[in-house]
């Protein structure tokens, strides 16, 4: 073995701010021209290791060899000069810039007057999208994109740099299956060009699908490095967490459940207030059930959800929780009535990344009696609550006073999930419940969602991960071009293909199919 | 403030004083006397020291005023105008209701001045919400309008022809605050400033309202998501900021001047912003920060009195501080790049 593209030896990293040892004599060797998986639980140190490779963090100890040559990578520019590029887990996009501007950031073609050549830029971006088969509207402002689209912008940006070593930190967690397949095509193509790829993901089926070799991290140490063919999924998850995952049971008694949250003829406009992106939607979220809302992005899914939590103005129609009319009420009223919401844009909308864990956890609870009295916060109770949630949800990192940006990606997710689920809502609306979570945490979240739904409450999940939808949901609504085109019961006869076709508007116009046999439901399982 | 910020502040203060020292050494004929006068002078007797404390009072309040608006990330740059309007209104009301006993008059004047200056600032907040006008610009422009209007009033309707300058007549000296350290200017307004600062500290630190202000400042989208009415918070924090600025002017008038003098408050607002920057928007830290600024001002004055340096030296030092503090981004950048120092190779994974 002589031609390692990346060789990281005995890397050590301590975060002084919270005295965390993130990496402890960690080694990583990636063969040239291979696709290498880096896996581990939330907070294992995957992102930190890769940030060190890409000059975003400084190591405290250890050595890095690129193509066999000792290198000292001090900045992102150093990394680029060595042919290393990274797609970060946390997006690094300028939200007010267009897609094209973000992709070309730093490598713009400048004409002789010192201005950016707009037409040339556009042409380059379009060519890039053409060759990679990832297309996006190049002149859209990034803040208007969905999370999946933002991820594609990040990927395109790195592809444009034509680096030799490509690090992809959880690129698939926010993508839909079709996009993931396209990304895999690109990755394989890059491999045939002799490029080296480091791939981080929590979904083992993806790792097994495209990777050649695997390195497993646990608590900042590499505990295994081998060709992937030597493992099966069970072994990998055992090595990651040090124990076998328990069986997961999310079954609830199937009954004719009463409707908790009822949406009638709801119409909603887009951000500019011009076009109606949701038209006369009807939706019923039932007690004791997990309901799912699925749809391809930009089909009004996001806008509908925002209307359901009071964040977006409704043009016409009603939203009722039990018998209470909520249409036109403020966000506070929605929350008081018992609606909790976990948004897709976790760090932009669902959290304040520069605030502490504590502040993020109490931000929505502050208005209830034990947490505050007559306008004064009871810090002691708030702290207790935050501490118990940190323990309960295994939020790994530091004290509750630490700010959110010192947590690993998955742990940030957990803070938000913990806050909303623990507020004991009547209806919990959760977008992409398990984004960025490792297996153990996903299972825990599934369990909590099922418990919530089992205790007379209701859950509405909005997910692009159809396996998850099929696994969890009792009832599935499909939204297409702003209209709810189908309501399906999750019976044994229902297949992913059916849902997928409906989402693309390809299915027969079968409004409100309700197959009523539910005998097959014990077969529901996640592909792992 | 965490440890890093404390060191950063110490560095800034040290650098500024060091710079001042250099300027003195370069410009003075008798550097020994000048340096002594500058660094020790303000503490050499009760008169100088009392004046130092007295000039810190308005700065504490404008500093606190800036803290509130900066915490909510709405930049109130109109403090000057709000200070000025507050002072003028205070004088006007003290005249108008001359016959009232002070106990009745104080709360009355205080609330009116607070509200009016507050509303002046809240106007920028309103423009921001309704028309999306940048508060930084609107507050600055509105403040200039207020300053010139008040100036016009002082020089026409309310001028005291015998004063020999653009000033109004004195109001009844029954209303002046008690002096604490005669013959210096130090007055009972000191306690008011402390009370205001401490209450704001409590509100910011312990109340739901303070939490809402800070959260709105950090991520307004998230604040909206949690159910906070972001526009209400913006308006209210501008209002509070303006109110505190008005108090700063009024307390200075009632403690020292006893009448409205054109341009008397020159710089209170701007220095308040610098005070807040050094205090990193923490109300309690505005106190030492304001004291430092007051010290600079007084040291330069005392130095000019006892030796051959000019009072402008204080300006140069303040300017240095302004630059250093606003280079904050540079500091955080340095901190990012620095990386941790001590790496202890650990072989026990159990400690984690
Ligand atoms: N900037 C930081 N300051 C302090 N601690 C940090 C910082 N960044 C990461 N950490 C800590 O380092 C550890 C490893 O974090 P890292 O982001 O590498 O995890 P990860 O393996 O990428 O996890 P995930 O799957 O959740 O993304 C965590 O315990 C985290 O709290
Ligand atoms: Mg990570």
Coordinates of N, CA, C and O in Angstrom, one line a residue, chain A residues 87 148 151 155 168-177 179-181 183-184 187 199-203 206-207 210 435-436 464-465:
Chain A
X87 N -17.5 19.6 1.1 CA -18.9 20.1 1.2 C -19.3 19.9 2.7 O -19.3 18.9 3.2
X148 N -32.6 20.9 0.5 CA -32.1 20.0 -0.5 C -31.4 20.8 -1.6 O -30.3 20.4 -2.0
X151 N -28.2 22.2 -0.6 CA -27.1 21.2 -0.6 C -26.5 21.0 -2.0 O -25.3 20.9 -2.1
X155 N -22.7 21.3 -3.4 CA -22.0 20.3 -4.2 C -21.5 20.9 -5.5 O -20.3 20.7 -5.9
X168 N -17.2 14.9 1.4 CA -18.6 15.1 1.4 C -19.2 14.8 2.8 O -19.3 13.7 3.2
X169 N -19.4 15.9 3.6 CA -19.9 15.7 5.0 C -21.4 15.6 5.0 O -22.1 16.7 4.9
X170 N -22.0 14.5 5.1 CA -23.4 14.2 5.1 C -24.1 15.0 4.0 O -25.0 15.8 4.3
X171 N -23.7 14.7 2.8 CA -24.4 15.4 1.7 C -25.8 14.9 1.4 O -26.6 15.6 0.8
X172 N -26.1 13.6 1.8 CA -27.3 13.0 1.4 C -28.5 13.3 2.4 O -29.6 13.0 2.1
X173 N -28.1 13.7 3.6 CA -29.2 13.7 4.6 C -30.4 14.6 4.2 O -31.5 14.3 4.6
X174 N -30.1 15.7 3.4 CA -31.3 16.5 3.1 C -31.8 16.3 1.7 O -32.6 17.0 1.2
X175 N -31.2 15.3 1.0 CA -31.6 15.1 -0.4 C -32.7 14.1 -0.6 O -32.9 13.2 0.3
X176 N -33.4 14.1 -1.7 CA -34.5 13.1 -1.9 C -33.8 12.0 -2.7 O -32.8 12.2 -3.3
X177 N -34.5 10.8 -2.7 CA -33.8 9.6 -3.3 C -33.3 9.9 -4.7 O -32.2 9.4 -5.0
X179 N -32.3 12.6 -6.1 CA -31.1 13.4 -6.1 C -29.9 12.6 -5.6 O -28.8 12.8 -6.0
X180 N -30.2 11.8 -4.6 CA -29.1 10.9 -4.0 C -28.5 10.0 -5.1 O -27.3 9.9 -5.3
X181 N -29.4 9.5 -5.9 CA -28.9 8.6 -7.0 C -28.1 9.4 -8.0 O -27.1 8.9 -8.5
X183 N -26.4 12.1 -7.3 CA -25.1 12.4 -6.7 C -24.2 11.1 -6.8 O -23.0 11.3 -7.0
X184 N -24.8 9.9 -6.6 CA -23.9 8.7 -6.6 C -23.3 8.5 -8.0 O -22.2 8.1 -8.2
X187 N -20.5 10.8 -8.2 CA -19.3 10.3 -7.4 C -18.6 9.2 -8.1 O -17.4 9.2 -8.2
X199 N -16.7 10.1 2.1 CA -18.1 10.2 2.1 C -18.6 9.9 3.6 O -18.3 8.9 4.1
X200 N -19.3 10.9 4.1 CA -19.8 10.7 5.5 C -21.3 10.6 5.4 O -22.0 11.4 4.7
X201 N -21.9 9.6 6.1 CA -23.3 9.5 6.1 C -23.7 8.6 7.3 O -23.0 7.8 7.8
X202 N -25.0 8.9 7.7 CA -25.5 8.0 8.8 C -26.3 6.9 8.2 O -26.8 6.0 8.9
X203 N -26.6 6.9 6.9 CA -27.4 5.8 6.3 C -26.5 4.8 5.7 O -25.8 5.0 4.7
X206 N -26.5 3.6 2.1 CA -25.8 4.4 1.1 C -24.3 4.0 1.1 O -23.6 3.9 0.1
X207 N -23.7 3.9 2.3 CA -22.3 3.6 2.5 C -22.0 2.3 1.7 O -21.0 2.2 1.0
X210 N -22.0 2.7 -2.3 CA -21.0 3.3 -3.1 C -19.6 3.2 -2.6 O -18.7 3.5 -3.4
X435 N -33.0 13.9 10.2 CA -31.9 14.5 9.5 C -30.7 14.5 10.3 O -30.7 15.0 11.4
X436 N -29.6 14.0 9.8 CA -28.3 14.1 10.5 C -28.2 13.3 11.8 O -27.2 13.5 12.5
X464 N -38.8 13.6 3.3 CA -38.6 13.2 1.9 C -38.0 11.8 1.8 O -37.6 11.3 0.8
X465 N -37.8 11.2 3.0 CA -37.2 9.9 3.1 C -38.4 8.9 3.2 O -39.0 8.7 4.2

